[in-house]
PDB file of C-alpha atoms in Angstrom:
ATOM      1  CA  MET A 894      -5.948  58.424 -79.001  1.00 44.00           C
ATOM      2  CA  MET A 895      -4.598  54.944 -77.659  1.00 44.00           C
ATOM      3  CA  ASN A 896      -8.007  54.697 -75.594  1.00 50.00           C
ATOM      4  CA  ASP A 897     -10.014  54.947 -78.691  1.00 49.00           C
ATOM      5  CA  ILE A 898      -8.110  52.685 -80.287  1.00 49.00           C
ATOM      6  CA  ILE A 899      -8.538  50.044 -77.561  1.00 51.00           C
ATOM      7  CA  SER A 900     -12.071  50.867 -77.074  1.00 53.00           C
ATOM      8  CA  LYS A 901     -12.746  50.246 -80.896  1.00 53.00           C
ATOM      9  CA  GLU A 902     -10.665  46.878 -80.839  1.00 54.00           C
ATOM     10  CA  ASN A 903     -12.890  45.813 -77.966  1.00 54.00           C
ATOM     11  CA  LEU A 904     -16.047  46.669 -79.830  1.00 55.00           C
ATOM     12  CA  VAL A 905     -14.929  44.889 -82.792  1.00 57.00           C
ATOM     13  CA  TYR A 906     -14.603  41.686 -80.834  1.00 65.00           C
ATOM     14  CA  LYS A 907     -16.991  42.057 -78.390  1.00 77.00           C
ATOM     15  CA  LYS A 908     -18.913  38.934 -77.460  1.00 84.00           C
ATOM     16  CA  PRO A 909     -22.618  39.313 -77.673  1.00 90.00           C
ATOM     17  CA  ASP A 910     -24.134  39.567 -74.223  1.00 90.00           C
ATOM     18  CA  LEU A 911     -26.569  36.512 -74.860  1.00 91.00           C
ATOM     19  CA  MET A 912     -23.990  34.066 -76.102  1.00 92.00           C
ATOM     20  CA  ASN A 913     -22.889  31.858 -73.240  1.00 91.00           C
ATOM     21  CA  GLU A 914     -19.543  31.004 -72.046  1.00 91.00           C
ATOM     22  CA  VAL A 915     -19.187  27.193 -73.173  1.00 90.00           C
ATOM     23  CA  PRO A 916     -16.151  25.311 -74.909  1.00 90.00           C
ATOM     24  CA  MET A 917     -16.828  25.513 -78.597  1.00 89.00           C
ATOM     25  CA  HIS A 918     -17.555  21.967 -80.138  1.00 92.00           C
ATOM     26  CA  TYR A 919     -17.147  23.078 -83.988  1.00 92.00           C
ATOM     27  CA  CYS A 920     -13.661  22.362 -85.570  1.00 91.00           C
ATOM     28  CA  PRO A 921     -11.238  25.566 -85.807  1.00 88.00           C
ATOM     29  CA  GLY A 922     -12.160  27.268 -89.140  1.00 87.00           C
ATOM     30  CA  CYS A 923     -15.893  26.509 -89.018  1.00 91.00           C
ATOM     31  CA  SER A 924     -18.435  28.945 -90.336  1.00 93.00           C
ATOM     32  CA  HIS A 925     -20.561  28.228 -87.662  1.00 94.00           C
ATOM     33  CA  GLY A 926     -19.340  30.233 -85.054  1.00 92.00           C
ATOM     34  CA  VAL A 927     -19.559  33.416 -87.052  1.00 94.00           C
ATOM     35  CA  VAL A 928     -23.155  32.770 -88.049  1.00 96.00           C
ATOM     36  CA  HIS A 929     -23.887  32.071 -84.480  1.00 96.00           C
ATOM     37  CA  LYS A 930     -22.507  35.466 -83.244  1.00 95.00           C
ATOM     38  CA  LEU A 931     -24.509  37.391 -85.953  1.00 96.00           C
ATOM     39  CA  VAL A 932     -27.688  35.830 -85.141  1.00 97.00           C
ATOM     40  CA  ALA A 933     -26.984  36.866 -81.332  1.00 97.00           C
ATOM     41  CA  GLU A 934     -26.116  40.489 -82.346  1.00 96.00           C
ATOM     42  CA  VAL A 935     -29.251  40.789 -84.229  1.00 97.00           C
ATOM     43  CA  ILE A 936     -31.464  39.323 -81.644  1.00 97.00           C
ATOM     44  CA  GLU A 937     -29.904  41.688 -79.093  1.00 96.00           C
ATOM     45  CA  GLU A 938     -30.207  44.658 -81.455  1.00 96.00           C
ATOM     46  CA  MET A 939     -33.919  44.065 -82.126  1.00 97.00           C
ATOM     47  CA  GLY A 940     -34.603  43.752 -78.237  1.00 97.00           C
ATOM     48  CA  MET A 941     -35.834  40.236 -78.781  1.00 97.00           C
ATOM     49  CA  THR A 942     -33.791  38.142 -76.079  1.00 96.00           C
ATOM     50  CA  ASP A 943     -36.745  37.193 -74.304  1.00 96.00           C
ATOM     51  CA  LYS A 944     -39.174  36.604 -77.171  1.00 97.00           C
ATOM     52  CA  THR A 945     -37.039  34.480 -79.534  1.00 98.00           C
ATOM     53  CA  VAL A 946     -37.413  30.708 -79.856  1.00 98.00           C
ATOM     54  CA  GLY A 947     -34.834  28.985 -81.980  1.00 98.00           C
ATOM     55  CA  VAL A 948     -35.094  25.262 -83.450  1.00 98.00           C
ATOM     56  CA  SER A 949     -31.953  23.606 -83.668  1.00 95.00           C
ATOM     57  CA  PRO A 950     -31.423  20.589 -86.048  1.00 93.00           C
ATOM     58  CA  VAL A 951     -29.481  17.236 -86.386  1.00 93.00           C
ATOM     59  CA  GLY A 952     -26.203  17.627 -87.643  1.00 89.00           C
ATOM     60  CA  CYS A 953     -22.951  19.895 -86.620  1.00 91.00           C
ATOM     61  CA  ALA A 954     -25.398  22.348 -85.071  1.00 90.00           C
ATOM     62  CA  VAL A 955     -26.987  20.246 -82.904  1.00 90.00           C
ATOM     63  CA  PHE A 956     -25.588  22.134 -79.879  1.00 91.00           C
ATOM     64  CA  ALA A 957     -26.848  25.331 -80.917  1.00 92.00           C
ATOM     65  CA  TYR A 958     -28.628  25.765 -77.961  1.00 93.00           C
ATOM     66  CA  ARG A 959     -25.700  25.818 -75.974  1.00 94.00           C
ATOM     67  CA  TYR A 960     -24.099  28.980 -77.412  1.00 95.00           C
ATOM     68  CA  LEU A 961     -27.429  31.532 -77.435  1.00 96.00           C
ATOM     69  CA  ASP A 962     -29.097  32.176 -74.089  1.00 96.00           C
ATOM     70  CA  ILE A 963     -32.510  32.352 -75.497  1.00 97.00           C
ATOM     71  CA  ASP A 964     -35.653  29.545 -75.696  1.00 97.00           C
ATOM     72  CA  TRP A 965     -34.728  26.471 -77.976  1.00 97.00           C
ATOM     73  CA  GLN A 966     -36.450  23.728 -79.225  1.00 96.00           C
ATOM     74  CA  GLU A 967     -34.618  20.475 -80.353  1.00 95.00           C
ATOM     75  CA  ALA A 968     -36.254  18.918 -83.311  1.00 96.00           C
ATOM     76  CA  ALA A 969     -35.854  15.450 -85.168  1.00 94.00           C
ATOM     77  CA  HIS A 970     -33.636  15.422 -87.760  1.00 93.00           C
ATOM     78  CA  GLY A 971     -34.975  17.416 -90.707  1.00 94.00           C
ATOM     79  CA  ARG A 972     -38.087  18.363 -89.011  1.00 96.00           C
ATOM     80  CA  ALA A 973     -37.122  22.266 -87.692  1.00 97.00           C
ATOM     81  CA  PRO A 974     -39.431  23.795 -90.153  1.00 98.00           C
ATOM     82  CA  ALA A 975     -42.528  22.001 -88.910  1.00 97.00           C
ATOM     83  CA  VAL A 976     -41.385  22.426 -85.301  1.00 98.00           C
ATOM     84  CA  ALA A 977     -41.131  26.200 -86.121  1.00 98.00           C
ATOM     85  CA  THR A 978     -44.607  26.257 -87.566  1.00 98.00           C
ATOM     86  CA  ALA A 979     -46.127  25.134 -84.249  1.00 98.00           C
ATOM     87  CA  ILE A 980     -44.128  27.282 -82.382  1.00 98.00           C
ATOM     88  CA  LYS A 981     -44.931  30.653 -84.423  1.00 98.00           C
ATOM     89  CA  ARG A 982     -48.674  29.558 -84.607  1.00 98.00           C
ATOM     90  CA  LEU A 983     -49.012  29.085 -81.032  1.00 98.00           C
ATOM     91  CA  TRP A 984     -46.758  32.267 -80.183  1.00 98.00           C
ATOM     92  CA  PRO A 985     -47.120  34.543 -82.937  1.00 97.00           C
ATOM     93  CA  ASP A 986     -45.518  37.478 -81.174  1.00 97.00           C
ATOM     94  CA  ARG A 987     -42.328  35.361 -81.069  1.00 98.00           C
ATOM     95  CA  LEU A 988     -39.313  35.604 -83.187  1.00 98.00           C
ATOM     96  CA  VAL A 989     -39.003  32.139 -84.490  1.00 98.00           C
ATOM     97  CA  PHE A 990     -36.057  30.809 -86.548  1.00 98.00           C
ATOM     98  CA  THR A 991     -34.589  27.577 -87.558  1.00 98.00           C
ATOM     99  CA  TYR A 992     -30.894  26.766 -87.831  1.00 98.00           C
ATOM    100  CA  GLN A 993     -29.899  23.820 -90.216  1.00 97.00           C
ATOM    101  CA  GLY A 994     -27.367  22.455 -92.329  1.00 94.00           C
ATOM    102  CA  ASP A 995     -27.457  21.247 -95.668  1.00 93.00           C
ATOM    103  CA  GLY A 996     -27.990  17.309 -94.940  1.00 90.00           C
ATOM    104  CA  ASP A 997     -30.794  18.300 -92.134  1.00 93.00           C
ATOM    105  CA  LEU A 998     -32.765  20.749 -94.575  1.00 95.00           C
ATOM    106  CA  ALA A 999     -32.017  19.739 -98.229  1.00 94.00           C
ATOM    107  CA  CYS A1000     -31.728  15.678 -97.809  1.00 93.00           C
ATOM    108  CA  ILE A1001     -34.045  14.278 -94.772  1.00 93.00           C
ATOM    109  CA  GLY A1002     -35.967  17.911 -94.290  1.00 94.00           C
ATOM    110  CA  THR A1003     -36.727  18.715 -98.063  1.00 95.00           C
ATOM    111  CA  CYS A1004     -40.227  18.139 -97.462  1.00 96.00           C
ATOM    112  CA  GLU A1005     -40.729  19.976 -94.244  1.00 97.00           C
ATOM    113  CA  THR A1006     -38.691  22.798 -95.746  1.00 97.00           C
ATOM    114  CA  ILE A1007     -40.544  23.446 -98.862  1.00 97.00           C
ATOM    115  CA  HIS A1008     -44.070  23.040 -97.717  1.00 98.00           C
ATOM    116  CA  ALA A1009     -43.349  25.500 -94.692  1.00 98.00           C
ATOM    117  CA  LEU A1010     -41.930  27.923 -97.198  1.00 98.00           C
ATOM    118  CA  ASN A1011     -44.649  27.603 -99.392  1.00 98.00           C
ATOM    119  CA  ARG A1012     -47.080  28.179 -96.611  1.00 98.00           C
ATOM    120  CA  GLY A1013     -45.755  31.391 -95.842  1.00 98.00           C
ATOM    121  CA  GLU A1014     -45.184  30.655 -92.290  1.00 98.00           C
ATOM    122  CA  ASN A1015     -43.792  33.651 -90.597  1.00 98.00           C
ATOM    123  CA  ILE A1016     -40.553  32.039 -89.802  1.00 98.00           C
ATOM    124  CA  THR A1017     -36.973  32.606 -90.912  1.00 98.00           C
ATOM    125  CA  ILE A1018     -34.813  29.380 -92.050  1.00 98.00           C
ATOM    126  CA  ILE A1019     -31.059  29.968 -91.797  1.00 98.00           C
ATOM    127  CA  PHE A1020     -29.253  27.308 -93.966  1.00 98.00           C
ATOM    128  CA  ILE A1021     -25.738  26.446 -93.673  1.00 97.00           C
ATOM    129  CA  ASN A1022     -24.462  25.124 -97.064  1.00 96.00           C
ATOM    130  CA  ASN A1023     -20.964  23.447 -96.898  1.00 96.00           C
ATOM    131  CA  ALA A1024     -21.593  20.956 -99.623  1.00 94.00           C
ATOM    132  CA  ILE A1025     -21.106  18.132 -96.926  1.00 93.00           C
ATOM    133  CA  TYR A1026     -22.024  16.029 -94.366  1.00 91.00           C
ATOM    134  CA  GLY A1027     -19.774  17.481 -91.632  1.00 83.00           C
ATOM    135  CA  MET A1028     -20.703  15.561 -88.695  1.00 81.00           C
ATOM    136  CA  THR A1029     -20.692  12.377 -89.524  1.00 79.00           C
ATOM    137  CA  GLY A1030     -17.745  11.711 -91.428  1.00 82.00           C
ATOM    138  CA  GLY A1031     -17.856  13.951 -94.931  1.00 84.00           C
ATOM    139  CA  GLN A1032     -20.441  12.065 -97.022  1.00 92.00           C
ATOM    140  CA  MET A1033     -21.846  13.415-100.132  1.00 94.00           C
ATOM    141  CA  ALA A1034     -24.722  15.861 -99.402  1.00 94.00           C
ATOM    142  CA  PRO A1035     -27.532  16.787-101.711  1.00 95.00           C
ATOM    143  CA  THR A1036     -25.717  20.169-102.360  1.00 96.00           C
ATOM    144  CA  THR A1037     -22.082  18.423-103.134  1.00 96.00           C
ATOM    145  CA  LEU A1038     -20.760  19.630-106.497  1.00 97.00           C
ATOM    146  CA  ILE A1039     -20.430  17.856-109.641  1.00 97.00           C
ATOM    147  CA  GLY A1040     -16.671  16.421-109.344  1.00 97.00           C
ATOM    148  CA  GLN A1041     -16.421  17.104-105.549  1.00 96.00           C
ATOM    149  CA  LYS A1042     -14.887  14.340-103.601  1.00 95.00           C
ATOM    150  CA  THR A1043     -16.416  12.983-100.282  1.00 94.00           C
ATOM    151  CA  ALA A1044     -16.125   9.733 -98.333  1.00 92.00           C
ATOM    152  CA  THR A1045     -19.300   8.402-100.293  1.00 92.00           C
ATOM    153  CA  CYS A1046     -18.095   9.696-103.823  1.00 94.00           C
ATOM    154  CA  PRO A1047     -14.575   9.568-103.474  1.00 95.00           C
ATOM    155  CA  TYR A1048     -13.899   9.819-106.916  1.00 96.00           C
ATOM    156  CA  GLY A1049     -16.003  12.741-107.473  1.00 96.00           C
ATOM    157  CA  ARG A1050     -20.042  13.196-107.435  1.00 97.00           C
ATOM    158  CA  THR A1051     -21.262  12.587-111.191  1.00 97.00           C
ATOM    159  CA  PRO A1052     -24.701  13.361-112.348  1.00 97.00           C
ATOM    160  CA  GLU A1053     -24.990   9.967-113.843  1.00 97.00           C
ATOM    161  CA  LEU A1054     -24.822   8.089-110.460  1.00 96.00           C
ATOM    162  CA  HIS A1055     -25.664  10.993-108.100  1.00 96.00           C
ATOM    163  CA  GLY A1056     -27.709  13.064-109.646  1.00 96.00           C
ATOM    164  CA  TYR A1057     -27.042  16.894-109.573  1.00 97.00           C
ATOM    165  CA  PRO A1058     -26.781  19.493-106.449  1.00 97.00           C
ATOM    166  CA  LEU A1059     -29.990  20.450-105.073  1.00 96.00           C
ATOM    167  CA  ASN A1060     -30.366  24.030-105.126  1.00 96.00           C
ATOM    168  CA  VAL A1061     -32.936  24.624-102.494  1.00 96.00           C
ATOM    169  CA  THR A1062     -32.679  28.588-102.474  1.00 97.00           C
ATOM    170  CA  GLU A1063     -33.419  28.850-105.981  1.00 97.00           C
ATOM    171  CA  LEU A1064     -36.584  26.583-105.607  1.00 97.00           C
ATOM    172  CA  ALA A1065     -37.490  28.660-102.437  1.00 98.00           C
ATOM    173  CA  SER A1066     -37.148  31.932-104.608  1.00 98.00           C
ATOM    174  CA  HIS A1067     -40.249  30.650-106.668  1.00 98.00           C
ATOM    175  CA  LEU A1068     -42.431  29.825-103.773  1.00 98.00           C
ATOM    176  CA  GLU A1069     -45.432  32.247-103.553  1.00 98.00           C
ATOM    177  CA  GLY A1070     -44.983  31.999 -99.595  1.00 98.00           C
ATOM    178  CA  THR A1071     -41.541  33.334 -99.225  1.00 98.00           C
ATOM    179  CA  CYS A1072     -40.809  37.072 -99.039  1.00 98.00           C
ATOM    180  CA  TYR A1073     -37.079  37.125 -98.655  1.00 98.00           C
ATOM    181  CA  VAL A1074     -34.675  34.507-100.099  1.00 98.00           C
ATOM    182  CA  THR A1075     -30.946  35.108-100.025  1.00 98.00           C
ATOM    183  CA  ARG A1076     -27.416  33.719 -99.955  1.00 98.00           C
ATOM    184  CA  GLN A1077     -24.645  34.875 -98.402  1.00 98.00           C
ATOM    185  CA  SER A1078     -21.395  33.802 -96.919  1.00 98.00           C
ATOM    186  CA  VAL A1079     -19.167  34.977 -94.054  1.00 96.00           C
ATOM    187  CA  GLU A1080     -15.599  34.430 -94.998  1.00 95.00           C
ATOM    188  CA  THR A1081     -14.449  38.425 -95.103  1.00 95.00           C
ATOM    189  CA  VAL A1082     -15.106  40.951 -92.929  1.00 93.00           C
ATOM    190  CA  GLY A1083     -17.538  42.544 -96.076  1.00 95.00           C
ATOM    191  CA  SER A1084     -19.274  39.214 -96.308  1.00 97.00           C
ATOM    192  CA  ILE A1085     -20.151  39.253 -92.686  1.00 96.00           C
ATOM    193  CA  VAL A1086     -21.572  42.637 -92.696  1.00 95.00           C
ATOM    194  CA  LYS A1087     -23.822  41.710 -95.709  1.00 97.00           C
ATOM    195  CA  ALA A1088     -24.611  38.460 -94.000  1.00 98.00           C
ATOM    196  CA  LYS A1089     -25.794  40.081 -90.759  1.00 97.00           C
ATOM    197  CA  LYS A1090     -27.949  42.823 -92.819  1.00 98.00           C
ATOM    198  CA  ALA A1091     -29.686  39.568 -94.609  1.00 98.00           C
ATOM    199  CA  ILE A1092     -30.292  38.026 -91.181  1.00 98.00           C
ATOM    200  CA  ARG A1093     -31.885  41.461 -89.610  1.00 98.00           C
ATOM    201  CA  LYS A1094     -34.013  41.708 -92.509  1.00 98.00           C
ATOM    202  CA  ALA A1095     -35.229  37.978 -92.180  1.00 98.00           C
ATOM    203  CA  PHE A1096     -36.034  38.094 -88.894  1.00 98.00           C
ATOM    204  CA  GLU A1097     -38.221  41.628 -89.392  1.00 98.00           C
ATOM    205  CA  ALA A1098     -39.926  40.283 -92.234  1.00 98.00           C
ATOM    206  CA  SER A1099     -41.034  37.646 -89.961  1.00 97.00           C
ATOM    207  CA  MET A1100     -42.105  39.662 -87.257  1.00 98.00           C
ATOM    208  CA  ALA A1101     -43.970  41.880 -89.615  1.00 98.00           C
ATOM    209  CA  GLY A1102     -45.941  38.698 -90.857  1.00 98.00           C
ATOM    210  CA  LYS A1103     -44.942  39.362 -94.254  1.00 98.00           C
ATOM    211  CA  GLY A1104     -43.968  35.531 -94.946  1.00 98.00           C
ATOM    212  CA  SER A1105     -41.323  33.014 -95.027  1.00 98.00           C
ATOM    213  CA  SER A1106     -37.852  33.935 -95.322  1.00 98.00           C
ATOM    214  CA  LEU A1107     -34.608  31.484 -96.250  1.00 98.00           C
ATOM    215  CA  VAL A1108     -31.391  32.831 -95.342  1.00 98.00           C
ATOM    216  CA  GLU A1109     -28.715  30.849 -96.922  1.00 98.00           C
ATOM    217  CA  ILE A1110     -24.823  31.002 -95.562  1.00 98.00           C
ATOM    218  CA  VAL A1111     -22.335  29.284 -98.234  1.00 98.00           C
ATOM    219  CA  SER A1112     -19.992  27.976 -95.832  1.00 96.00           C
ATOM    220  CA  THR A1113     -16.722  25.964 -95.240  1.00 95.00           C
ATOM    221  CA  CYS A1114     -15.947  22.480 -93.811  1.00 93.00           C
ATOM    222  CA  ASN A1115     -12.491  22.324 -93.795  1.00 90.00           C
ATOM    223  CA  SER A1116     -12.305  19.173 -91.709  1.00 90.00           C
ATOM    224  CA  GLY A1117     -14.947  17.148 -94.240  1.00 91.00           C
ATOM    225  CA  TRP A1118     -12.660  19.023 -97.018  1.00 93.00           C
ATOM    226  CA  LYS A1119      -9.388  17.843 -95.451  1.00 92.00           C
ATOM    227  CA  LEU A1120      -8.180  21.447 -95.986  1.00 93.00           C
ATOM    228  CA  SER A1121      -6.628  24.250 -93.874  1.00 94.00           C
ATOM    229  CA  PRO A1122      -9.079  27.206 -93.068  1.00 93.00           C
ATOM    230  CA  VAL A1123      -7.276  29.208 -95.333  1.00 94.00           C
ATOM    231  CA  LYS A1124      -7.445  26.614 -98.029  1.00 96.00           C
ATOM    232  CA  ALA A1125     -11.269  25.927 -97.538  1.00 94.00           C
ATOM    233  CA  ASN A1126     -12.110  29.819 -97.753  1.00 95.00           C
ATOM    234  CA  GLU A1127     -10.165  29.803-101.216  1.00 96.00           C
ATOM    235  CA  TRP A1128     -12.050  26.571-102.387  1.00 96.00           C
ATOM    236  CA  MET A1129     -15.077  27.999-101.325  1.00 96.00           C
ATOM    237  CA  ARG A1130     -14.598  31.080-103.378  1.00 96.00           C
ATOM    238  CA  GLU A1131     -13.098  29.019-106.632  1.00 97.00           C
ATOM    239  CA  HIS A1132     -15.742  26.368-106.717  1.00 97.00           C
ATOM    240  CA  MET A1133     -19.028  26.976-104.660  1.00 97.00           C
ATOM    241  CA  PHE A1134     -20.075  30.578-105.359  1.00 97.00           C
ATOM    242  CA  GLU A1135     -20.368  29.698-109.057  1.00 96.00           C
ATOM    243  CA  LYS A1136     -22.795  27.199-108.358  1.00 96.00           C
ATOM    244  CA  TYR A1137     -24.336  28.854-105.374  1.00 97.00           C
ATOM    245  CA  VAL A1138     -24.273  32.308-106.658  1.00 97.00           C
ATOM    246  CA  LYS A1139     -24.440  35.249-103.606  1.00 98.00           C
ATOM    247  CA  GLY A1140     -27.091  37.759-103.210  1.00 98.00           C
ATOM    248  CA  ASP A1141     -31.142  38.384-102.790  1.00 98.00           C
ATOM    249  CA  LEU A1142     -32.937  36.062-104.797  1.00 98.00           C
ATOM    250  CA  LYS A1143     -36.034  37.278-104.143  1.00 98.00           C
ATOM    251  CA  ASP A1144     -37.275  40.568-102.023  1.00 98.00           C
ATOM    252  CA  THR A1145     -40.881  41.434-101.529  1.00 98.00           C
ATOM    253  CA  THR A1146     -40.458  42.782 -98.010  1.00 97.00           C
ATOM    254  CA  GLY A1147     -40.922  46.679 -98.968  1.00 91.00           C
ATOM    255  CA  GLU A1148     -44.385  45.804-100.921  1.00 80.00           C
TER     256      GLU A1148
END
């Protein structure tokens, strides 16, 4: 019985084979590490390790290529969907995805994101939304909530001065080129399971040529928010899920 328990525990915490042994550069409590592991697991389970190309962004995940032993291409700030488009069109048999934060995707990369999704490029965009610029010091992002305090809106975001939060995933769900648009999180075991299923569905849809997929992961930035990891998860549940409602927004993969 004890051997069975140990075996199951090891299985739960097993590191995917394609994850490299490198020092973690993310802050303790950051959601990126969990999402990286899910992406690695899905790629392995699909048997696509040698046929996957990831496109890394500018931002906290700029070093995403260090963690997964797959082919990577670094993109200029916000241009990951354009680079992914070129890769997928040149190598249609490859599993191609971008991995981007809310600053890279929803600010400087809004044009590339919207047009790639609208064209129905057979790629998956993984969108990490923590409502702040994490890498550069905690400035306001397009996804920052009304009333949320950041380094560049220290009294809280106001619509009169800063405009409204940009809900890219809602926009993507109305584009004809998208086949699967979903919003998930990774703060609990149940949420992690759902997020992994969403990533798998998106990857399979892109390989089946069904169009573009966008998987948003509502995330925490405890350093930028100046909260402990536990308090950051609580704040996310109390505030972010109201604006960024979790679940599938569009799914035509079965048609």
